[in-house]
XYZ file of C-alpha atoms in Angstrom:
320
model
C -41.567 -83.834 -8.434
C -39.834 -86.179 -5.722
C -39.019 -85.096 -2.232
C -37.422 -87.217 0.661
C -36.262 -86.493 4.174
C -33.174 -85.190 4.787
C -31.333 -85.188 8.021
C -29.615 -82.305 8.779
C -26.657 -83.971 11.172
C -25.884 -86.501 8.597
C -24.706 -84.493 5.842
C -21.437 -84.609 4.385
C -19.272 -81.164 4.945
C -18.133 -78.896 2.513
C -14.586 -78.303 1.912
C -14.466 -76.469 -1.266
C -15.102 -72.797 -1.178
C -17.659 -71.842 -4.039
C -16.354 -69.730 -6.786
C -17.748 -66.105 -7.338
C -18.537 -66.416 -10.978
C -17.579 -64.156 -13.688
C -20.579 -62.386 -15.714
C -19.246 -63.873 -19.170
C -18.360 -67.609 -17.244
C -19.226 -70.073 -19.356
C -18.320 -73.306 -17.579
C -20.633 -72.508 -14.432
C -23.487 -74.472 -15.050
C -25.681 -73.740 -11.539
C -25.352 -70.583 -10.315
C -26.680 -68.896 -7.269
C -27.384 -65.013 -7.369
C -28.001 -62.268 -5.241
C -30.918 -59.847 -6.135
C -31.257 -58.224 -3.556
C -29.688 -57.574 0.123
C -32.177 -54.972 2.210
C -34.605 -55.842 4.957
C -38.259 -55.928 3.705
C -38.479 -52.251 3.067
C -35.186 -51.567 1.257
C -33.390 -48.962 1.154
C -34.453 -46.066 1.472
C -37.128 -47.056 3.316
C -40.436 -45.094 3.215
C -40.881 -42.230 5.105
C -37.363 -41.534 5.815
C -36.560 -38.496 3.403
C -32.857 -37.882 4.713
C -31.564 -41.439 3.575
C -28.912 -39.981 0.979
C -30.530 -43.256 -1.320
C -32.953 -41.041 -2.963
C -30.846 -38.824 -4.413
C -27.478 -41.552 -4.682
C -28.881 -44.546 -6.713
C -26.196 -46.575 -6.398
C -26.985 -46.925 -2.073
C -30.419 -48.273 -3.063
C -30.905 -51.459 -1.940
C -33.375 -53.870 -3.042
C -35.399 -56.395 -0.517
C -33.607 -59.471 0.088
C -34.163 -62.528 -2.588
C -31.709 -64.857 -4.548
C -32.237 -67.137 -7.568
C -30.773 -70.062 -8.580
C -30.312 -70.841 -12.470
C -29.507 -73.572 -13.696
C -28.353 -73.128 -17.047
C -27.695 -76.656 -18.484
C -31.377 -76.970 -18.340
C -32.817 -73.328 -18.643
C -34.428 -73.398 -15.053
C -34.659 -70.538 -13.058
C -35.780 -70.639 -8.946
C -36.697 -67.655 -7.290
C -36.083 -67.351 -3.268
C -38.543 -64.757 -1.974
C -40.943 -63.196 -3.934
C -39.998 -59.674 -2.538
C -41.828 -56.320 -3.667
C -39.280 -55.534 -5.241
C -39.287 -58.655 -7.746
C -40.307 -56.290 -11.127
C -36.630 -55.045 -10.502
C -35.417 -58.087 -9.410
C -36.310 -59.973 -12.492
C -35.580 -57.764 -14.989
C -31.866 -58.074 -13.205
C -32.109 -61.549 -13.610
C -33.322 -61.621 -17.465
C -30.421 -59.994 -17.895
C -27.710 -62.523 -16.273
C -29.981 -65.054 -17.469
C -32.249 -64.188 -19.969
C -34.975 -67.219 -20.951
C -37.844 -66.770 -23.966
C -40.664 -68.076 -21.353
C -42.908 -65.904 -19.043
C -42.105 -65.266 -16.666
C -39.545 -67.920 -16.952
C -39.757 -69.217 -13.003
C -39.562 -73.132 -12.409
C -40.534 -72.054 -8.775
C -40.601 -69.475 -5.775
C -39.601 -70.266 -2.362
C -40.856 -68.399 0.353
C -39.768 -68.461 3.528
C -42.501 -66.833 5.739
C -45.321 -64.450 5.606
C -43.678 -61.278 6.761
C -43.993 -58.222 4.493
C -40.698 -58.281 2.022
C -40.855 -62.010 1.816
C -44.108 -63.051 -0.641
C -46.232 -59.405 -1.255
C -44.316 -59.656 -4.818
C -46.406 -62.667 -5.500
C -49.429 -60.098 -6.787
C -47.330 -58.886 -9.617
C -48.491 -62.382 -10.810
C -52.372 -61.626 -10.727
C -54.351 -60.496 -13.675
C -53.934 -56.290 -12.170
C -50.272 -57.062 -13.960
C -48.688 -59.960 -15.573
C -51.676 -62.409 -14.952
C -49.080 -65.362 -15.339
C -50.549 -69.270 -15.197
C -49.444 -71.799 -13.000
C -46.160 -70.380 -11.450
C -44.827 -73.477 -8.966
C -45.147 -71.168 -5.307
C -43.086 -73.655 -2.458
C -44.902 -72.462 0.995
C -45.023 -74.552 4.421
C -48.472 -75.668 5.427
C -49.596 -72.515 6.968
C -48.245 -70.160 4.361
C -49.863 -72.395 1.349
C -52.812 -71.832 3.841
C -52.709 -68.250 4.315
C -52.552 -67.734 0.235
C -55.120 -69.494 -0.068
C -57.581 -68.236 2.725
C -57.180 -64.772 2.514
C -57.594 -62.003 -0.198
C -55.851 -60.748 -2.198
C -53.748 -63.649 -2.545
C -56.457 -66.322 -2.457
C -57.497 -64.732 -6.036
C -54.086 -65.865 -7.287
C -54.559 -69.420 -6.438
C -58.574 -69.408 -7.669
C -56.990 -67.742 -10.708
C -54.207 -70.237 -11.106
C -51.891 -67.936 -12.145
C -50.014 -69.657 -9.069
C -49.764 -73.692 -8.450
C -49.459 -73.579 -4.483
C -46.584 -76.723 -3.909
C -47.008 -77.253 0.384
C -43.672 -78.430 1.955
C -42.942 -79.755 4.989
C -39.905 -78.932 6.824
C -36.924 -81.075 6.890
C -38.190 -83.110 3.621
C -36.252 -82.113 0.314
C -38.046 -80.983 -2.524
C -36.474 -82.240 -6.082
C -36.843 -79.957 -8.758
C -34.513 -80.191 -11.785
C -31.034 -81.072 -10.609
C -31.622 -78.922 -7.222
C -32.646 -80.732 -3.756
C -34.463 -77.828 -1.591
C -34.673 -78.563 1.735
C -37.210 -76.135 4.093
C -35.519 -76.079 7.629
C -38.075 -74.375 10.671
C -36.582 -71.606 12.392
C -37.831 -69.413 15.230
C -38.904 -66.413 14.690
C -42.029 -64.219 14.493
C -45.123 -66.264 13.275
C -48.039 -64.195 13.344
C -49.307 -65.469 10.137
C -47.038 -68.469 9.234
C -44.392 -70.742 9.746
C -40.573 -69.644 9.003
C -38.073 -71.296 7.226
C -34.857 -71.272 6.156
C -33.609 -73.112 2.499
C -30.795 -75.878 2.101
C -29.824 -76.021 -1.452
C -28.582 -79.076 -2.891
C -27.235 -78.946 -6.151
C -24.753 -82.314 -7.838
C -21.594 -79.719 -6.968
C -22.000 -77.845 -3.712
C -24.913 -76.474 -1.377
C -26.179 -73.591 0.488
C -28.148 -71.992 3.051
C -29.984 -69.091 2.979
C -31.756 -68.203 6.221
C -32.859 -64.010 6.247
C -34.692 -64.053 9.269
C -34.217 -65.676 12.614
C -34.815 -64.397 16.181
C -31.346 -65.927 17.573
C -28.915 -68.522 17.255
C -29.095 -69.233 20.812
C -33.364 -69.940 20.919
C -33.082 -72.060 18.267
C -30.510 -74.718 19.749
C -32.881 -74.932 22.725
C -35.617 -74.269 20.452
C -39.047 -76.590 21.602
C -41.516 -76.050 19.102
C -39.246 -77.762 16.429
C -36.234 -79.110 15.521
C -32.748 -77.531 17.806
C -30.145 -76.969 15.978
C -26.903 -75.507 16.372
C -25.644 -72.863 13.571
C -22.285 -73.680 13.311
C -23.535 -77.429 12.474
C -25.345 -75.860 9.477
C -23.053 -73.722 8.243
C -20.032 -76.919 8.343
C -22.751 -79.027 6.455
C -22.670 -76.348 3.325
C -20.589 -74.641 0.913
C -21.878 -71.270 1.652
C -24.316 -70.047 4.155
C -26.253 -66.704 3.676
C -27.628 -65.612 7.240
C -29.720 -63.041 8.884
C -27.908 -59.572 9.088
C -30.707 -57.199 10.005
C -28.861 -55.087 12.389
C -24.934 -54.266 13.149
C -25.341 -53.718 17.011
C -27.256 -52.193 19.641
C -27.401 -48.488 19.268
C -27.405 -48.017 15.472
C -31.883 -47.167 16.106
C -31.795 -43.889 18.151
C -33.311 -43.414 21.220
C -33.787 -47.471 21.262
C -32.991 -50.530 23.433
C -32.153 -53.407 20.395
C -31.326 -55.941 22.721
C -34.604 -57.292 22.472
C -34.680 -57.065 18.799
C -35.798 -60.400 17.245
C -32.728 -60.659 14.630
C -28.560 -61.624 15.660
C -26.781 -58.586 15.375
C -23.555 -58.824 13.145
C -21.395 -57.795 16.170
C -23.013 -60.992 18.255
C -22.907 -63.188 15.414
C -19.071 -62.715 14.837
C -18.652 -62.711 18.494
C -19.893 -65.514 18.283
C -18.324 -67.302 15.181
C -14.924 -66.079 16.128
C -13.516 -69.324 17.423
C -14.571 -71.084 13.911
C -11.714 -72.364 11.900
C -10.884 -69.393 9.021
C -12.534 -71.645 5.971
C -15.827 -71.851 8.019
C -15.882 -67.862 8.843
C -15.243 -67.773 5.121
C -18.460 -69.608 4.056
C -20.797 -66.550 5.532
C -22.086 -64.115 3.660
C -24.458 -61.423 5.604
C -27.422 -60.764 4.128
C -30.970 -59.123 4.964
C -29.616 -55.629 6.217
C -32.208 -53.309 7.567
C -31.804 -49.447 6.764
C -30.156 -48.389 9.363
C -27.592 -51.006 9.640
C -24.206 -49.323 8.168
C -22.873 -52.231 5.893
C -25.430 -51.378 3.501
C -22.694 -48.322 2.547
C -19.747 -49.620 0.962
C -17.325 -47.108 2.539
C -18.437 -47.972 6.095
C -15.917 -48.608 8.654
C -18.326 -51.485 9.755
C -17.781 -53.080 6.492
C -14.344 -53.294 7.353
C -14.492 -54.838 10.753
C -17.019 -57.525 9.364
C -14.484 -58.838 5.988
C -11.041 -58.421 8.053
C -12.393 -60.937 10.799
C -13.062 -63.237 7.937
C -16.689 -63.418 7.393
C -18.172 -61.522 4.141
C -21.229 -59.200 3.313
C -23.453 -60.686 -0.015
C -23.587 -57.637 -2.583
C -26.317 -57.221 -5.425
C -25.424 -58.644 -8.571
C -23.076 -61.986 -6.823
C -23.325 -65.004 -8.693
C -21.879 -67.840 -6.731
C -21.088 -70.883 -8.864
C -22.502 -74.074 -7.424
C -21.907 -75.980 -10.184
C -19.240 -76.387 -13.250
């Protein structure tokens, strides 16, 4: 396994919008896909009983992970290891089924907040007691596992191989280059990160959580950068959708809410050129937000300004 720094600002831009790929596609060789859009807790989320979710299926929403496969050479990444991730890889066995167990080449986490690693003890001996599954964590998440219990077990166990990263150096693994990028944002436990995804066609972003655009361009415990310089430097960029706007918690002042709202972030990425709006697709939407409905009006405010809203089940091709 190689890995080399990357800088951000240098990167070429894209200027081909990736495909959405067709179930039966057989020419996309690298696909990215969506298994999951909800904040940590899905939807519905525990304890609240009137969410029409728990008796309409199809408004369940899983906690918020995507994989990349790449299947010229039968490799499969995870990004997130969600609670959720029983669900979320039987869905993906059956996009792209593989005869090993539990067929992962690696997980990526991104931080140490509830929906983002807790699926790692589905690995443990309690369940699947798998052996040497690559786990990607930043220095003080690969020290977390391993320091504290339950998940320290895991790593005595081996049924994970903890693989620390360091943020702004690439990661090679297969034909992928996986770039960890430090964001701001809650870090009670660990660092947070966001992924660049390299692959020999196109690229993406996938960034779930993030206190604001704004704190991180004058960010001073690591690297400022602007978002718009990101998202022009990929193909597609999933970003941090936990809430619509201010208001949608009852009884609640948001404004303080450590997430961009969908209405600032368009407000914000209004003045961007149509192909750039284009490249966003909202993702990591909290229970209450209304895009999570597919007949919300919301919905319909978000695609006609040009931006999109990732769905369950997308496969984005990154690769012919």
């Amino acid at each position: 396994m190689k890995t080399h720094a990357i800088a951000l600002a240098g990167l070429a831009f894209g200027v081909t919008a990736p495909a959405i790929a067709q179930p039966e596609s057989p020419t996309c060789s690298i696909e990215l896909i969506v298994l999951g859009v909800g904040q940590d807790g899905g939807a519905p989320q525990l304890g609240n009983s009137a969410d029409p979710a728990w008796t309409d299926p199809s408004l369940r929403r899983l906690a918020t992970s995507i994989a990349l496969v790449d299947h010229q050479l039968d490799e499969r990444y995870l990004f997130e290891a969600t609670p959720d991730i029983r669900e979320q890889l039987y869905r993906l066995d059956q996009i792209a089924p593989t005869g090993r167990r539990p067929g992962l080449d690696g997980i990526f986490l991104t931080h140490g907040h509830m929906g983002h690693y807790t699926g790692l003890m589905f690995l443990g001996h309690e369940s699947m007691g798998a052996q040497g599954v690559p786990v990607f964590a930043m220095p003080r998440m690969a020290d977390y596992l391993t320091s504290n219990g339950p998940w320290s077990q895991l790593v005595r166990y081996e049924n994970i191989a903890l693989q620390p990263m360091h943020d702004g150096v690439a990661v090679e693994v297969g034909r992928l280059s996986v770039t960890p990028i430090a964001v701001p944002h809650r870090q009670e436990f660990t660092e947070v990160v966001g992924y660049r995804i390299d692959t020999p066609g196109l690229s993406a972003f996938f960034l779930p959580d993030i206190d604001s655009w704004e704190e991180w361009e004058t960010w001073q415990d690591g690297t400022a950068l602007r978002i718009e310089d990101v998202i022009a430097s990929v193909d597609v960029a999933y970003l941090d959708a936990t809430f619509f706007a201010n208001g949608e918690i009852p009884g609640r002042d948001m404004s303080g809410f450590p997430h961009p709202m969908i209405s600032h972030s368009m407000a914000r990425f209004a003045d961007l050129p149509t192909s750039e709006r284009a490249k966003i697709r909202f993702i990591h939407f909290n229970h209450t937000n209304p895009v999570r409905y597919p007949d919300a009006p919301e919905r319909d405010l978000v695609t006609e300004a040009g931006f999109n809203l990732a769905d369950e089940g997308e496969r984005v091709c990154l690769g012919d």
